[in-house]
Coordinates of C-alpha atoms in Angstrom, one line a residue:
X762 CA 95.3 58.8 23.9
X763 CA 92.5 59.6 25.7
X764 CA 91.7 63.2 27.6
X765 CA 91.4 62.3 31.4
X766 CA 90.2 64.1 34.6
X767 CA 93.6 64.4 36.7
X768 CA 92.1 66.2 39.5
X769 CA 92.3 65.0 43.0
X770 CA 88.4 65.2 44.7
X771 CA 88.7 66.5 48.3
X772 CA 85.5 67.6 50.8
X773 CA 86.9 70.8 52.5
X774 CA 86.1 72.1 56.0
X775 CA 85.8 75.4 55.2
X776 CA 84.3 76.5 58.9
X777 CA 88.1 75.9 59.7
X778 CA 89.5 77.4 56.7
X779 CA 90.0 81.1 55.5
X780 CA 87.9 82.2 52.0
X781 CA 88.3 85.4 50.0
X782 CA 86.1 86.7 47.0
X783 CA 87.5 89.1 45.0
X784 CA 84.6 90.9 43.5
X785 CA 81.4 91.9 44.5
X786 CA 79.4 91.6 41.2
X787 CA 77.6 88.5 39.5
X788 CA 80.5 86.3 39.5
X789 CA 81.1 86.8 43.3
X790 CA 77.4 85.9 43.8
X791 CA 77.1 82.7 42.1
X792 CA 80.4 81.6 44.1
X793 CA 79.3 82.9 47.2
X794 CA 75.9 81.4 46.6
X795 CA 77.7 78.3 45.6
X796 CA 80.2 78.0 48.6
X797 CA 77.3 79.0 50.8
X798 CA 74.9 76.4 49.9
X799 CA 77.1 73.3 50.1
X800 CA 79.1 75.2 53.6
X801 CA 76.5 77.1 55.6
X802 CA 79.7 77.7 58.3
X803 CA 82.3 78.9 55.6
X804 CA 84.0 81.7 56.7
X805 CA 84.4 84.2 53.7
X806 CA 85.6 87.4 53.5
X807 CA 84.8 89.7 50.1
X808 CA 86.8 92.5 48.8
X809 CA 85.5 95.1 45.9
X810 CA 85.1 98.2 45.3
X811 CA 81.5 97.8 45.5
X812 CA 78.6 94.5 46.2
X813 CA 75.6 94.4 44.2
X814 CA 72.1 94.1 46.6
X815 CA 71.6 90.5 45.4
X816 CA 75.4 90.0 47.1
X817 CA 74.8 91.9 50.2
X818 CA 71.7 89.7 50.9
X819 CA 73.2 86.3 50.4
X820 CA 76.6 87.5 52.3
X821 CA 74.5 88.6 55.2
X822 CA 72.8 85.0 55.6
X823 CA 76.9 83.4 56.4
X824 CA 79.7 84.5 57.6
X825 CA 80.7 86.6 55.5
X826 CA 82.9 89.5 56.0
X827 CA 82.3 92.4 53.4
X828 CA 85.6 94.9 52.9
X829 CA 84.7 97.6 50.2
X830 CA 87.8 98.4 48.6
X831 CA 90.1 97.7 45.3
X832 CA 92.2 94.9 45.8
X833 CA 95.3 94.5 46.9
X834 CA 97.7 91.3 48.6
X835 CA 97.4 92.6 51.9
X836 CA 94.1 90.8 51.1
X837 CA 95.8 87.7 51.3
X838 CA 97.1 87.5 54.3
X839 CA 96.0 84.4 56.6
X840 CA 93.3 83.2 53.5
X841 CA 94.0 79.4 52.5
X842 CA 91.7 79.8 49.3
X843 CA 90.7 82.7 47.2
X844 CA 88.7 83.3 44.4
X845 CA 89.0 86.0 41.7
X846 CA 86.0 87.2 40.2
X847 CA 86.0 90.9 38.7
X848 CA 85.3 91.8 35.2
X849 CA 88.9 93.4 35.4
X850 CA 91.3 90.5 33.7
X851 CA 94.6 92.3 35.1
X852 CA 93.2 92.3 38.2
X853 CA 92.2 88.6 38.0
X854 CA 95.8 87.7 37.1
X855 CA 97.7 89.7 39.5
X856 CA 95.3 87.7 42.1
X857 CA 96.7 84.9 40.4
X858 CA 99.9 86.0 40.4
X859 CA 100.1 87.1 44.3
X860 CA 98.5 83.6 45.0
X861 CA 101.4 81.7 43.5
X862 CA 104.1 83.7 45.2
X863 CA 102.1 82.9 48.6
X864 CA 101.6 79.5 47.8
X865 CA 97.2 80.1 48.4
X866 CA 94.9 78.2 46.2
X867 CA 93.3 80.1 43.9
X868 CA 90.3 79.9 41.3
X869 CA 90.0 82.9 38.6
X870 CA 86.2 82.4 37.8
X871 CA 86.1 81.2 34.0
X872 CA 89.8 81.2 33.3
X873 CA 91.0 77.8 34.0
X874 CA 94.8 78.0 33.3
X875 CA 94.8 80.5 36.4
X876 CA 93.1 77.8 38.2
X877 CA 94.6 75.4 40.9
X878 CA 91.0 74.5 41.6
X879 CA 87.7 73.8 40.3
X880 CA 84.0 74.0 41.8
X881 CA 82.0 71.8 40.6
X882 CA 78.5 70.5 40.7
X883 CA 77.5 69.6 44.2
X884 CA 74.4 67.2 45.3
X885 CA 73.9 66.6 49.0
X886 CA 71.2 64.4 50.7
X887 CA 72.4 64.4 54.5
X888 CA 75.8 63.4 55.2
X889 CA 76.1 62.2 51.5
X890 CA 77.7 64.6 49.2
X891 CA 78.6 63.6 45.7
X892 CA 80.7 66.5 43.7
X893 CA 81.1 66.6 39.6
X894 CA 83.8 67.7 37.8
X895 CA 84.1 68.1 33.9
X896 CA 87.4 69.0 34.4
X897 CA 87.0 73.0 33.7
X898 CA 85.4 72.1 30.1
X899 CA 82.0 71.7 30.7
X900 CA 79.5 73.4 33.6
X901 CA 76.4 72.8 31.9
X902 CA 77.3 69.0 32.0
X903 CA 78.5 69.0 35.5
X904 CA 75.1 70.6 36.7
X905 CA 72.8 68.4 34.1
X906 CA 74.8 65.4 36.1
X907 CA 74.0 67.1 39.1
X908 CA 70.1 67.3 38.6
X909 CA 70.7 63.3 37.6
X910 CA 72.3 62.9 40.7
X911 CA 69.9 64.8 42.8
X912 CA 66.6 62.8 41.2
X913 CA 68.3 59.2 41.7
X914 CA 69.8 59.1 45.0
X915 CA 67.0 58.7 47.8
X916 CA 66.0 60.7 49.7
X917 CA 66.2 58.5 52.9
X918 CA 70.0 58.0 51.9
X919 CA 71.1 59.7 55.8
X920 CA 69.4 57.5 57.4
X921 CA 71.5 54.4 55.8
X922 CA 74.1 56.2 56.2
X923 CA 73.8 56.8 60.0
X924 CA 72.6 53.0 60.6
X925 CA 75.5 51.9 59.0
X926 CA 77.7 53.9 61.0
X927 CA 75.8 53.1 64.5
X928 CA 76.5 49.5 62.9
X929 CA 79.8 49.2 62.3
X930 CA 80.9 50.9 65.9
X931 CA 79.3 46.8 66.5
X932 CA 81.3 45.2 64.5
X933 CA 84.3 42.7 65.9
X934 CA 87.8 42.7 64.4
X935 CA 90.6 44.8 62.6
X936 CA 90.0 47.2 60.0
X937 CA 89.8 45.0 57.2
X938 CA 87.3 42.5 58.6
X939 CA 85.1 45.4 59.2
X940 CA 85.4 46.7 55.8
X941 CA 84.3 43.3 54.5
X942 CA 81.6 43.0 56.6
X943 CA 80.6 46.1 55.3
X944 CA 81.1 45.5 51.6
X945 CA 79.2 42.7 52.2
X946 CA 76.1 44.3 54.2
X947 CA 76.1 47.4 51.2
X948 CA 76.7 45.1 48.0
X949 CA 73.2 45.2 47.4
X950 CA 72.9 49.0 46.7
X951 CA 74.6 48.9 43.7
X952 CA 73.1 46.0 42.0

């Protein structure tokens, strides 16, 4: 049988949501960078004994709350997700560990058994956001699919996208007379 992607997509508000980074070096950057870049308004807070410059900068353009210090569960408390990032694997797992027995969602960077979650590649034109997933095997796919992504959908995609929705506040009906007036105003873009 066939391998299969199992994982359930879902668009977070993280402005409303609680993010820890454990780890202040490379890793944490990329994450930070990453989580930063598709959620301006994420509220993060980093723990590590220490934050590389590159780090400092890109925490200082969000809301980022730095904390240097080893890590420990106290940590935890009130986060919804957390990310594990340190060159330390025991620390990584007991992250992991601590995570389970609070029932957080956790991601240990590069170690996807220890993983309840995935980021993946990200393209955003507006309010259109399209995210990738190779299922943990593959980043280099994922962001060679993004880059595809990024060069085929246009530019002026927002702009359909707001018309639409000023459009359908117009439309007459229940729900699933608006959806197939809908269906039938968009069929085009896929043909």
């Amino acid at each position: 049988m066939e391998e299969r992607n199992n994982l359930y997509p879902i668009f977070l508000k993280t402005a409303s949501l609680e993010v820890l980074i454990v780890g202040g070096g490379v890793v944490a950057e990329e994450k930070l960078r990453f989580l930063l870049k598709s959620s301006p308004d994420a509220k993060v807070t980093m723990v590590a004994p220490f934050f590389r410059e590159e780090t400092i900068a890109i925490a200082q353009k969000g809301k980022v709350n730095r904390i240097t210090d080893s890590y420990n569960d106290t940590y935890l408390q009130g986060k919804h997700l957390v990310i594990a990032t340190t060159d330390v694997p025991e620390v990584n797992i007991q992250v992991y560990k601590d995570c389970r027995s609070q029932n957080k969602l956790v991601n240990v960077a590069d170690n996807p058994p220890y993983c309840d979650f995935y980021m993946g590649g990200i393209v955003t034109k507006g309010n259109v956001k399209v995210a990738i997933s190779t299922n943990g095997k593959s980043p280099t796919t994922a962001k060679r699919l993004r880059q595809f992504f990024e060069e085929v959908i246009p530019e002026d995609i927002n702009q359909l996208v707001q018309n639409l929705n000023s459009y359908r506040k117009t439309i007459k009906g229940n729900f699933e007379q608006k959806v197939e007036t809908l269906n039938k105003l968009t069929e085009s873009l896929v043909k």
